[in-house]
mmCIF file of C-alpha atoms in Angstrom:
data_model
loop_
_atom_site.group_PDB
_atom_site.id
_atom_site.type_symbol
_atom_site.label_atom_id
_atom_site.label_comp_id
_atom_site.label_asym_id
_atom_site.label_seq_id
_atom_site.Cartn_x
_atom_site.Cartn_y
_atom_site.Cartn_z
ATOM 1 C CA UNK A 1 9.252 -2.281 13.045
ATOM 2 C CA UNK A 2 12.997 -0.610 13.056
ATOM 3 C CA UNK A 3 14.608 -0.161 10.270
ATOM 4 C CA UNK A 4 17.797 -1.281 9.608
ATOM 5 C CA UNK A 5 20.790 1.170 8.359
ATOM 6 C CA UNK A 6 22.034 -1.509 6.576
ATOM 7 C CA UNK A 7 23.027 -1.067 2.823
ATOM 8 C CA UNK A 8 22.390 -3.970 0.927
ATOM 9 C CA UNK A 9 23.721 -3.283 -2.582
ATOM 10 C CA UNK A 10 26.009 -0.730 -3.794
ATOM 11 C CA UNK A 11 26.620 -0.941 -7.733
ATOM 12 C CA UNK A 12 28.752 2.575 -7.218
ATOM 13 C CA UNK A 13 28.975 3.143 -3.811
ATOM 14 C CA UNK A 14 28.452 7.120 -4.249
ATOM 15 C CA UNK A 15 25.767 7.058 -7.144
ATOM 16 C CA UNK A 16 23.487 3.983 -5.986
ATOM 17 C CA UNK A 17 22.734 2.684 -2.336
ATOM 18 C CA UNK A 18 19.837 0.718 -0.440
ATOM 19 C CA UNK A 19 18.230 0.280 2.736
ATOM 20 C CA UNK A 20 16.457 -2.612 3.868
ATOM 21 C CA UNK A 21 12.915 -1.208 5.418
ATOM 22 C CA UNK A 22 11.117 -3.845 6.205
ATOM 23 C CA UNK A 23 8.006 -2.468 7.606
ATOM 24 C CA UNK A 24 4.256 -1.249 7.071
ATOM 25 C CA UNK A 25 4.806 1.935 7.854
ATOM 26 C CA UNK A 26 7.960 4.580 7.807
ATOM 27 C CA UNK A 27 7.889 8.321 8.187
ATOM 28 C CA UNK A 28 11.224 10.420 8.511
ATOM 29 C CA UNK A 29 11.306 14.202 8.259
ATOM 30 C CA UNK A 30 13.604 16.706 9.422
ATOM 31 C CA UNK A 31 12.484 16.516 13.018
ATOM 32 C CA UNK A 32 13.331 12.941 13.127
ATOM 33 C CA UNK A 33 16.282 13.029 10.658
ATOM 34 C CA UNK A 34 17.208 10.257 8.207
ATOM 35 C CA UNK A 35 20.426 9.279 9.573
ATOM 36 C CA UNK A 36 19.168 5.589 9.744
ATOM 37 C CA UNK A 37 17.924 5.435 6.131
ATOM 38 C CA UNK A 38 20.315 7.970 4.076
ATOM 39 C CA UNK A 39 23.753 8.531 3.500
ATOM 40 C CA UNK A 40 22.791 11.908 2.135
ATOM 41 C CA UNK A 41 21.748 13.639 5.483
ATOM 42 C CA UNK A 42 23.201 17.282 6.301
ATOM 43 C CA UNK A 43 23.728 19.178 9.100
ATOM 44 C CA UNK A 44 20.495 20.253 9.062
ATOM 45 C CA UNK A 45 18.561 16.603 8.802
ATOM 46 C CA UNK A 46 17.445 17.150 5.719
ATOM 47 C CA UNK A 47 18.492 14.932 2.688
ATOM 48 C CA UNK A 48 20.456 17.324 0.096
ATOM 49 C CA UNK A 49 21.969 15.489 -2.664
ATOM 50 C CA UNK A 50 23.935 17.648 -4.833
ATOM 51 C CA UNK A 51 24.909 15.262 -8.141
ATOM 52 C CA UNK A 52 27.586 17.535 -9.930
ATOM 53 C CA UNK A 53 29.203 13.908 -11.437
ATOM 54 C CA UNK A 54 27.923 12.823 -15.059
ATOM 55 C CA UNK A 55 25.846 9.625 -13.853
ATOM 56 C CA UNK A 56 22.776 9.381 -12.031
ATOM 57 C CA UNK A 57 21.840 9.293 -8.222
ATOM 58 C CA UNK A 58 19.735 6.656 -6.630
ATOM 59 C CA UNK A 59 19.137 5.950 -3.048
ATOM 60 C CA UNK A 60 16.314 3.261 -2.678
ATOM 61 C CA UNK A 61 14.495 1.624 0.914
ATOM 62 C CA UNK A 62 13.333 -2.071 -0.099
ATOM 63 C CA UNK A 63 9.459 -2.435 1.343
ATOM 64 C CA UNK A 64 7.843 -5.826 1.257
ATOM 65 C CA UNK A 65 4.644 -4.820 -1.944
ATOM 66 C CA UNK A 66 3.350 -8.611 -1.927
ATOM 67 C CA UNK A 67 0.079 -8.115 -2.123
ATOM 68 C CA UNK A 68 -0.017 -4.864 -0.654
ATOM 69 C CA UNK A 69 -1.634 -1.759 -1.140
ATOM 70 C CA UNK A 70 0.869 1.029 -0.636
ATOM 71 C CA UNK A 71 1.307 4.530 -0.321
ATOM 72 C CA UNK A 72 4.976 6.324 -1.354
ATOM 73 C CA UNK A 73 5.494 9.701 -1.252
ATOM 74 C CA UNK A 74 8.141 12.853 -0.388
ATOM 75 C CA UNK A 75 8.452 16.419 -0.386
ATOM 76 C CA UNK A 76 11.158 17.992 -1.739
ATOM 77 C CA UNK A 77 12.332 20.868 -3.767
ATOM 78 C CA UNK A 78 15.438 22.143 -5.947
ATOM 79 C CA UNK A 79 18.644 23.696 -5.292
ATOM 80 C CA UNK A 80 20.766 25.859 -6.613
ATOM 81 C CA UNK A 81 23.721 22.999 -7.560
ATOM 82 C CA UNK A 82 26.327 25.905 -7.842
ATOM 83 C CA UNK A 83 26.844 25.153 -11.625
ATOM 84 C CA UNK A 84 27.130 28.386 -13.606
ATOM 85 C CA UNK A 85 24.842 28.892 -16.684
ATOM 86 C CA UNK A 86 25.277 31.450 -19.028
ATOM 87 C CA UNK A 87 21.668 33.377 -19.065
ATOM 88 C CA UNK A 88 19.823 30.927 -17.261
ATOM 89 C CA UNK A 89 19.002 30.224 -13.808
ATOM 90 C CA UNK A 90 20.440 27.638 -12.214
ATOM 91 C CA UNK A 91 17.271 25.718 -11.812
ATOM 92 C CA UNK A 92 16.691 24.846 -14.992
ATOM 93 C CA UNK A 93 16.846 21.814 -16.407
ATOM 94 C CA UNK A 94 17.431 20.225 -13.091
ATOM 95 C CA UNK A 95 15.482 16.677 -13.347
ATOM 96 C CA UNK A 96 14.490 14.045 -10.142
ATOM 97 C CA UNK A 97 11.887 11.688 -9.299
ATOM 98 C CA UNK A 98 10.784 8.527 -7.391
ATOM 99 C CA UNK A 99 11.776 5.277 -8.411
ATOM 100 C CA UNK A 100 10.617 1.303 -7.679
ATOM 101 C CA UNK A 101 10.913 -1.830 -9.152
ATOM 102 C CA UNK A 102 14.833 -0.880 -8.679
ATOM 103 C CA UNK A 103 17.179 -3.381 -10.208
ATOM 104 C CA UNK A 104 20.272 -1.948 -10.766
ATOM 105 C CA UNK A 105 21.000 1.879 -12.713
ATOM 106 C CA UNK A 106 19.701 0.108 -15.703
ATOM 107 C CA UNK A 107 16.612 -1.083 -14.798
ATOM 108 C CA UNK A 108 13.806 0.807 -13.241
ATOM 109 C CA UNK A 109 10.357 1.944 -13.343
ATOM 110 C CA UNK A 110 10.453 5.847 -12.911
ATOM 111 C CA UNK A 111 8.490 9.267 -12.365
ATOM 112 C CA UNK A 112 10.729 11.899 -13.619
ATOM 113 C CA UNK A 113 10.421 15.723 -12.907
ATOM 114 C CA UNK A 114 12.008 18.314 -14.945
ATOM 115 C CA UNK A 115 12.297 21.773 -14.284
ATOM 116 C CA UNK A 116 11.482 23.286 -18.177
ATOM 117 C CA UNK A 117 10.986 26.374 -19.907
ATOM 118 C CA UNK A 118 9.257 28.033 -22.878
ATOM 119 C CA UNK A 119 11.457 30.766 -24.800
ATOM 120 C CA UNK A 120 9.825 33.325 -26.826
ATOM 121 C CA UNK A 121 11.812 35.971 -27.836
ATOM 122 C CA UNK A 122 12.811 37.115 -24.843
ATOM 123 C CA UNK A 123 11.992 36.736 -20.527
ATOM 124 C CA UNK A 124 9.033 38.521 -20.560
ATOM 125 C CA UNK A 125 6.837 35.800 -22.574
ATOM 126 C CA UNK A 126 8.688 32.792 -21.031
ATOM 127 C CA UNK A 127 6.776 30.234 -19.349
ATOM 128 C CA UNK A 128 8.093 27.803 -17.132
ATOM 129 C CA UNK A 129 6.767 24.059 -16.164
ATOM 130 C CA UNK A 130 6.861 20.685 -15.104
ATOM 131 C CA UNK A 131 7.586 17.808 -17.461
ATOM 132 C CA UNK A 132 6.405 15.115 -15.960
ATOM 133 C CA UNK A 133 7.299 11.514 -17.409
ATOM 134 C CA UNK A 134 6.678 8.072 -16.176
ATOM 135 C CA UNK A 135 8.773 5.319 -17.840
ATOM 136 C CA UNK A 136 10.106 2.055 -17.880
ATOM 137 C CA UNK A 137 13.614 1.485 -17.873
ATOM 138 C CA UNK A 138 14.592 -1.448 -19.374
ATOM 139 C CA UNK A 139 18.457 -2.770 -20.134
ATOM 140 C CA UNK A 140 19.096 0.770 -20.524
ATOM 141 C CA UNK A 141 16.626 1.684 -22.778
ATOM 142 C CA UNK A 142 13.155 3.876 -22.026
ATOM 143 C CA UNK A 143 9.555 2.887 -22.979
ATOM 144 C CA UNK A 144 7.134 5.935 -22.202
ATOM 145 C CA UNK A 145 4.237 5.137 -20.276
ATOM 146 C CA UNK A 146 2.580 8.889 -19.795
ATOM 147 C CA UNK A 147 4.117 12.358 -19.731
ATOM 148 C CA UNK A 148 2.192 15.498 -18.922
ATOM 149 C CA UNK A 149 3.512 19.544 -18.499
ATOM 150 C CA UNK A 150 2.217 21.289 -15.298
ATOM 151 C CA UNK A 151 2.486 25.056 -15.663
ATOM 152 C CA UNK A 152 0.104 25.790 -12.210
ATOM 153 C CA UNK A 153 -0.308 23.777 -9.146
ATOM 154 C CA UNK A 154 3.516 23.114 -8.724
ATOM 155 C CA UNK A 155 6.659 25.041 -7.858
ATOM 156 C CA UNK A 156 9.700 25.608 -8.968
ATOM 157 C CA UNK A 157 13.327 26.822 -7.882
ATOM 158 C CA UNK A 158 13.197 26.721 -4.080
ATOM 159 C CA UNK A 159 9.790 25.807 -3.176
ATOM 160 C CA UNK A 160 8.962 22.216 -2.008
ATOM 161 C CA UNK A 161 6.757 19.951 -4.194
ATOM 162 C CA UNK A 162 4.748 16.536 -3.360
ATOM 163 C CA UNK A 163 5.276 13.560 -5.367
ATOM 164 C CA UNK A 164 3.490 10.236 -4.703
ATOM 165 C CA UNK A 165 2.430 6.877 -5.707
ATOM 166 C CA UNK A 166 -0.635 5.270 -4.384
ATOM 167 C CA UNK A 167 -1.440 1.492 -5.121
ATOM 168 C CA UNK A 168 -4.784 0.258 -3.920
ATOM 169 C CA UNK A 169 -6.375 -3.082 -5.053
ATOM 170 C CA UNK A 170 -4.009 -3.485 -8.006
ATOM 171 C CA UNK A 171 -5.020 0.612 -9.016
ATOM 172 C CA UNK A 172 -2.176 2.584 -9.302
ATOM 173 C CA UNK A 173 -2.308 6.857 -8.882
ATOM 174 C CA UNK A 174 0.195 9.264 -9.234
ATOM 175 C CA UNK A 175 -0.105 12.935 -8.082
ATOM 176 C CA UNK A 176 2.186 15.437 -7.193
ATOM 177 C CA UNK A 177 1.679 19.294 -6.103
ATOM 178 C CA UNK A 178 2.799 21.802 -4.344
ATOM 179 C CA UNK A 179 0.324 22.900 -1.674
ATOM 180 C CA UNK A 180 -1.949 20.005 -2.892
ATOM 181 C CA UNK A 181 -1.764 16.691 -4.460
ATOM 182 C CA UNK A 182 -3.111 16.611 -8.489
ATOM 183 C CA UNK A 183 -3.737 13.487 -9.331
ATOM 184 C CA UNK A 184 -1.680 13.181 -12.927
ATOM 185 C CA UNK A 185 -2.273 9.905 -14.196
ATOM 186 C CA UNK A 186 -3.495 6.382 -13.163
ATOM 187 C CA UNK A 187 -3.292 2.934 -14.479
ATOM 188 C CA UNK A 188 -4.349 -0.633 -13.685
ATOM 189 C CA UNK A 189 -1.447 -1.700 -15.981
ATOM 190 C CA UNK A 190 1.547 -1.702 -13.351
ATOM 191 C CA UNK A 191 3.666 -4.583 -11.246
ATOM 192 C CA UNK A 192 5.175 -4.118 -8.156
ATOM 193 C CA UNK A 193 7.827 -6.971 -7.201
ATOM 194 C CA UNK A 194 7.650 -8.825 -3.659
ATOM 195 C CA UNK A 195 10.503 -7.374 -2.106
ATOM 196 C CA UNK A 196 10.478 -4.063 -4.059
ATOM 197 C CA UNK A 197 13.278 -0.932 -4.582
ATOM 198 C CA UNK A 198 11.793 2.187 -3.866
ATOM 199 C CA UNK A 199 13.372 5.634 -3.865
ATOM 200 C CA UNK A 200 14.407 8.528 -5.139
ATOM 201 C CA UNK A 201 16.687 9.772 -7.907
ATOM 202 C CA UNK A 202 18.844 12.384 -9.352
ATOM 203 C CA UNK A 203 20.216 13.427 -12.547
ATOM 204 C CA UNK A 204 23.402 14.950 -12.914
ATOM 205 C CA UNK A 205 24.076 18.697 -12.705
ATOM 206 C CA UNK A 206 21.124 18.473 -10.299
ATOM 207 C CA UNK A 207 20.248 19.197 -6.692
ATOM 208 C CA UNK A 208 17.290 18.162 -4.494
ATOM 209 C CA UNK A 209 16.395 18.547 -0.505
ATOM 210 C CA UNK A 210 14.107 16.233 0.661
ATOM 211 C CA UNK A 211 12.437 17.175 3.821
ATOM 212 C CA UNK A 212 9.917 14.271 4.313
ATOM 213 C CA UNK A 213 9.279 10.551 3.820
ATOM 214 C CA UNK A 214 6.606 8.688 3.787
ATOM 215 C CA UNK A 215 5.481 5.106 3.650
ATOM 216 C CA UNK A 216 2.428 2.771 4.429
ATOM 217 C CA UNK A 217 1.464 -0.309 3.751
ATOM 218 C CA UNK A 218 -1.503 -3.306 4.027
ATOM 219 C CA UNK A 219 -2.600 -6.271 2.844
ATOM 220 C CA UNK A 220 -4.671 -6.303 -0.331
ATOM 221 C CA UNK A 221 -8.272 -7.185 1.343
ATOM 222 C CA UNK A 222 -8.784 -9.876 -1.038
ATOM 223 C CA UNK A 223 -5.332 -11.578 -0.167
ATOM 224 C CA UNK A 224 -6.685 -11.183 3.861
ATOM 225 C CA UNK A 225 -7.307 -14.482 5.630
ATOM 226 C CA UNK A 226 -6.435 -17.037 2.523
ATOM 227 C CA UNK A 227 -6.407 -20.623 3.497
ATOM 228 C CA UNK A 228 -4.651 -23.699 1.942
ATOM 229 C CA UNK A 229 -8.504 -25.524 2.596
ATOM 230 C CA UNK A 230 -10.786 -26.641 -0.894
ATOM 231 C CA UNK A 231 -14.210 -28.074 -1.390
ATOM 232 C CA UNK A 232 -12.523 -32.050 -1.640
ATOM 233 C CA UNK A 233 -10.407 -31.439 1.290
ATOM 234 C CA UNK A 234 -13.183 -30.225 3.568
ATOM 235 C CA UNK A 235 -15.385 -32.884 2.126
ATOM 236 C CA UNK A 236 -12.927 -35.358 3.169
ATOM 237 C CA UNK A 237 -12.406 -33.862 6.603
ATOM 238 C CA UNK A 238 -16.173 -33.615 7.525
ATOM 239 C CA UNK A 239 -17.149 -37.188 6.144
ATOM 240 C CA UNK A 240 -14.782 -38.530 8.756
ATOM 241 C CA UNK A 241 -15.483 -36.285 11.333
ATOM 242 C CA UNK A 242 -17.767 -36.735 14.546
ATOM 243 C CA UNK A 243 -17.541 -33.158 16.065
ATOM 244 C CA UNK A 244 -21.206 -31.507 15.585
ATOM 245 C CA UNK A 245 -19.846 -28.541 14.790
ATOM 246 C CA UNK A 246 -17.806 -29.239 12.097
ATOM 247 C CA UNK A 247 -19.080 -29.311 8.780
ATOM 248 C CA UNK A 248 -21.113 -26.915 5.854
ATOM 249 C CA UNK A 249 -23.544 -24.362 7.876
ATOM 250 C CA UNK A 250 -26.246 -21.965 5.712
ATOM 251 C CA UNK A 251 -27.811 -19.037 6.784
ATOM 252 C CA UNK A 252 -31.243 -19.498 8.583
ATOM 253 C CA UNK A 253 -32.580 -15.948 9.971
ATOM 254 C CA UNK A 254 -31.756 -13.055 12.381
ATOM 255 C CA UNK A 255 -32.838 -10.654 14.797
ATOM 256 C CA UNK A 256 -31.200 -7.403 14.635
ATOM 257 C CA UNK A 257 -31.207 -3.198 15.083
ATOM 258 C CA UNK A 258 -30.825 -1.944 11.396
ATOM 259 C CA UNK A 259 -29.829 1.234 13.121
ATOM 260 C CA UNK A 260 -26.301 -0.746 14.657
ATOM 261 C CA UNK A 261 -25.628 -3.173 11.826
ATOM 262 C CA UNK A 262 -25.816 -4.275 8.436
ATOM 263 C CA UNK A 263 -26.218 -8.105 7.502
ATOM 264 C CA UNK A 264 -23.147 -8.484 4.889
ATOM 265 C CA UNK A 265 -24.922 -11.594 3.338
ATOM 266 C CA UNK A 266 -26.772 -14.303 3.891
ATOM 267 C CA UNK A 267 -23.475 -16.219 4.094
ATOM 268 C CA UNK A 268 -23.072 -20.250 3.867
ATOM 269 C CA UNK A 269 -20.280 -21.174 5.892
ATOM 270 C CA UNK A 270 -17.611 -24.065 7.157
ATOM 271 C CA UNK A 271 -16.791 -24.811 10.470
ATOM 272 C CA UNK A 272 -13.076 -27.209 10.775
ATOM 273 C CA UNK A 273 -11.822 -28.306 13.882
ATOM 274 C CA UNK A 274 -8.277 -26.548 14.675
ATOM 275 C CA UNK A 275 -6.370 -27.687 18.170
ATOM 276 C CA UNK A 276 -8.877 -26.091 20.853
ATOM 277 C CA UNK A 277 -10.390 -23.504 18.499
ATOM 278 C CA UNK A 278 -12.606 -23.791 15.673
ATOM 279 C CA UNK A 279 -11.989 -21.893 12.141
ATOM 280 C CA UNK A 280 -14.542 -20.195 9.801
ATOM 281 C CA UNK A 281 -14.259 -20.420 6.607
ATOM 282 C CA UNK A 282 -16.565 -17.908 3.986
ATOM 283 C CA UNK A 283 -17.646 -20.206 1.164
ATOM 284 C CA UNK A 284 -20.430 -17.681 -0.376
ATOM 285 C CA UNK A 285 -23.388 -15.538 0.415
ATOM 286 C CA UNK A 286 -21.525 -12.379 0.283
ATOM 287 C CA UNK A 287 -23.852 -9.436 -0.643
ATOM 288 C CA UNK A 288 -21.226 -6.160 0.595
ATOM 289 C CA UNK A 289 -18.529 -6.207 -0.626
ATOM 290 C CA UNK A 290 -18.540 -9.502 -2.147
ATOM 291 C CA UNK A 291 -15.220 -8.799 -4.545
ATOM 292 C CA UNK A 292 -13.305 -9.154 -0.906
ATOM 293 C CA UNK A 293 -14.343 -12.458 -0.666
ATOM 294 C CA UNK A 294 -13.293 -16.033 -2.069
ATOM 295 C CA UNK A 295 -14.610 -19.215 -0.982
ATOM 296 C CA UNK A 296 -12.341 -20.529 2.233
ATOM 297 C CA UNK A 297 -11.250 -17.355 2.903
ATOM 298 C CA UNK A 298 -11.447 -16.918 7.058
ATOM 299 C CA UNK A 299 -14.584 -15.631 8.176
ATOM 300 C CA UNK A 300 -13.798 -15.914 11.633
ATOM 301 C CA UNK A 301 -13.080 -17.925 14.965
ATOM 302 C CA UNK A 302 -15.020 -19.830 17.377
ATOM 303 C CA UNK A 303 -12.791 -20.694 21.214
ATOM 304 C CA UNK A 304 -13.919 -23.242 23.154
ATOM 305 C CA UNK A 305 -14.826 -21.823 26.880
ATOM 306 C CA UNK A 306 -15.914 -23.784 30.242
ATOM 307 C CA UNK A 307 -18.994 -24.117 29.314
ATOM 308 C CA UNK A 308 -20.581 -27.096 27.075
ATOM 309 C CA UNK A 309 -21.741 -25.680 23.480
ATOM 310 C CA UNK A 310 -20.531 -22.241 24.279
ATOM 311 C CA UNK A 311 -17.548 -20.030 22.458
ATOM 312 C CA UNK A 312 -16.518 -16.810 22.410
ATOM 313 C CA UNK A 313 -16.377 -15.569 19.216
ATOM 314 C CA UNK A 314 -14.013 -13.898 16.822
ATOM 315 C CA UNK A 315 -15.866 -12.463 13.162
ATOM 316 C CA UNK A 316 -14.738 -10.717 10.185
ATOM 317 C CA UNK A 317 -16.939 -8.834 9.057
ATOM 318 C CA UNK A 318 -17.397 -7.714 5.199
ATOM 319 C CA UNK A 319 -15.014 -4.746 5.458
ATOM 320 C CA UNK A 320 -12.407 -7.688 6.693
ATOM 321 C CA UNK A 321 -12.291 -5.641 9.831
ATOM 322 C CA UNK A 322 -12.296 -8.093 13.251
ATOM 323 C CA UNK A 323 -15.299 -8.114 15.640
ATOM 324 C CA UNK A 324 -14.133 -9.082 19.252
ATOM 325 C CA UNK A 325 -16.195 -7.285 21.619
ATOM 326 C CA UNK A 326 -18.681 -9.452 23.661
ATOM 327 C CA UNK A 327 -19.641 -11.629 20.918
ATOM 328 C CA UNK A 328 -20.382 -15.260 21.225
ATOM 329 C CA UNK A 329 -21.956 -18.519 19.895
ATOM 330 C CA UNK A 330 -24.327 -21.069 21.028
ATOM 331 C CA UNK A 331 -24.961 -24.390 19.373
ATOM 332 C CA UNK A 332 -28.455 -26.098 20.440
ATOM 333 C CA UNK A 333 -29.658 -28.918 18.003
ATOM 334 C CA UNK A 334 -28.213 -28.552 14.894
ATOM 335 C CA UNK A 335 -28.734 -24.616 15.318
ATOM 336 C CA UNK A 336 -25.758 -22.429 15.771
ATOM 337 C CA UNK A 337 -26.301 -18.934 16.850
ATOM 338 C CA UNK A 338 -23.561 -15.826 16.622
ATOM 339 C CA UNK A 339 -24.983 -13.371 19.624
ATOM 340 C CA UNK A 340 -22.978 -9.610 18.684
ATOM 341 C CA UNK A 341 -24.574 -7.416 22.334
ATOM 342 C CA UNK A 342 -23.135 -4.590 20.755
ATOM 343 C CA UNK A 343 -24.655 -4.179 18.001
ATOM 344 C CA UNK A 344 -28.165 -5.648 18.963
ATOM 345 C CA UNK A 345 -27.793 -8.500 16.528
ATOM 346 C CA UNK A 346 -27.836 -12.299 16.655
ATOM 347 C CA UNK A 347 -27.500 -14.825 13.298
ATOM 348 C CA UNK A 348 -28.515 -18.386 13.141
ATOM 349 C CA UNK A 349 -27.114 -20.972 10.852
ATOM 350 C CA UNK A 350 -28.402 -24.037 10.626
ATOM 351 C CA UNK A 351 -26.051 -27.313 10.074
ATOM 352 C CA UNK A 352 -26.356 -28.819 6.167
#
């Protein structure tokens, strides 16, 4: 989907912008530039932004997180901010991160990175790190939520570093590295909002380059193929319905290569009537993966052909992954049967 330069709200027009990115997948680097996504792109397509003011920087792409598992992440690395220290390098001290849930510049959810070091009595014996935090920013004020110090496995000064946020099935991991992701922390204890804020920030006296974006996106599998349909609705339907295929259907047998497939359950079904097609609904049974599956959730499609008490059909199997190829059904009798040629397999169900 293209993603539209357009900047939706700008609290301080040079400290905070955002870019509605509507779309399951984005991935900008400095081959493709970020023209269309930043107002902080350089000469050389990379993202440098170079806060020497006293607030902090946000820039922020809103992705649709509904019921989505997600993955955020960017490369980037430090810059000199041409800021004189006295007896320190001009790295240190500098502090960034990712951001979502973005409200406004007082209320955020945040992974912050900052460049530290341990002084002993003089630069031999100093060590430097990573202070890691992640936080909740609320009304201004900050509630911890983990913080961690990386001495190996990152860089520092002008070597790029890895941060990113992975949300799968309502699991959330963070990791962050230099040549390799870490994992650092992960929690089943954070909220993503529908239409969500997600970014990068900036603290002042502070310079990053960002040479790489990326974002993907996809539907929880749970949340896959929901229906508005319940047990008294569908009761109602099929006790005023005529069609023979309509109605409650329970596994009978099968006849199938092991070696091809794999029977997700010994599934009970519903069959409803829809225009020229016919929907299937899961109502139980489910033996893999059964945690993807709630009763009336779509298990599939049946489309009427030419011929009498033949469909092609259309099933999701226990992964929530579509099968298409070939496969059919045949009602004879109060028997349906789901024919899959390619994988040497055929089900029978047998009408309650």
């Amino acid at each position: 989907m293209r993603i539209l330069p357009h900047i939706l709200t700008t609290i301080t027009i040079l400290l905070t912008s955002n870019y509605n990115a509507f779309c399951e997948n984005l991935y900008r680097d400095f081959l493709t530039g970020f023209s269309d996504i930043s107002q902080y792109e350089n000469a050389e397509n990379y993202i440098l932004i170079r806060n020497q003011t006293n607030q902090q920087i946000f820039e922020t792409h809103t992705f649709e997180l509904n019921e989505q598992n997600f993955t955020y992440q960017i490369r980037l690395k430090t810059e000199n901010n041409n800021i004189k220290y006295k007896l320190l390098d001009n790295n240190i001290n500098m502090q960034y991160g990712i951001v979502w849930n973005f409200i406004n510049n007082e209320n955020y959810s945040l992974l912050q990175v900052s460049q530290k070091e341990d002084w002993a009595n003089d630069d031999i014996l100093k060590r430097r790190y990573l202070l890691i935090e992640i936080a909740e920013i609320t009304d201004g004020n900050k509630k911890d939520i983990f913080t961690k110090k990386m001495f190996n496995e990152v860089s520092y000064d002008n070597e790029y570093n890895s941060i990113k946020i992975q949300h799968h099935n309502r699991k959330t991991t963070f990791y962050i590295g230099n040549k390799e992701l870490h994992t650092i922390f992960k929690t089943e204890e954070l909220s993503f909002t529908p239409h969500n804020n997600v970014g990068y920030t900036v603290s002042p006296n502070s310079c990053i380059r960002i040479k790489r974006i990326q974002f993907e996106s996809s539907p929880y599998k749970i949340s896959m193929g929901k229906t508005g349909y319940n047990k008294h609705q569908l009761d109602s339907l099929f006790s005023k319905s005529f069609d023979p295929l309509e109605g409650y259907w329970t596994y009978l047998d099968r006849n199938m290569n092991e070696s091809k497939g794999r029977l997700g359950g010994k599934y009970r079904i519903a069959i409803v009537k829809e225009n020229k097609s016919y929907k299937i609904l899961y109502i139980e049974g489910a033996d893999m993966l059964p945690y993807y599956w709630e009763p009336y959730t779509v298990k599939g499609n049946l489309i009427e052909t030419p011929f009498k008490d033949h469909y092609d059909l259309e099933w999701i199997h226990a992964e929530k992954g579509t099968v298409i190829d070939e496969s059919y059904a045949e009602y004879t009798d109060r028997i349906l049967t789901f024919y899959f040629p390619k994988y040497e397999t055929k089900i029978r169900f047998y009408r309650e």
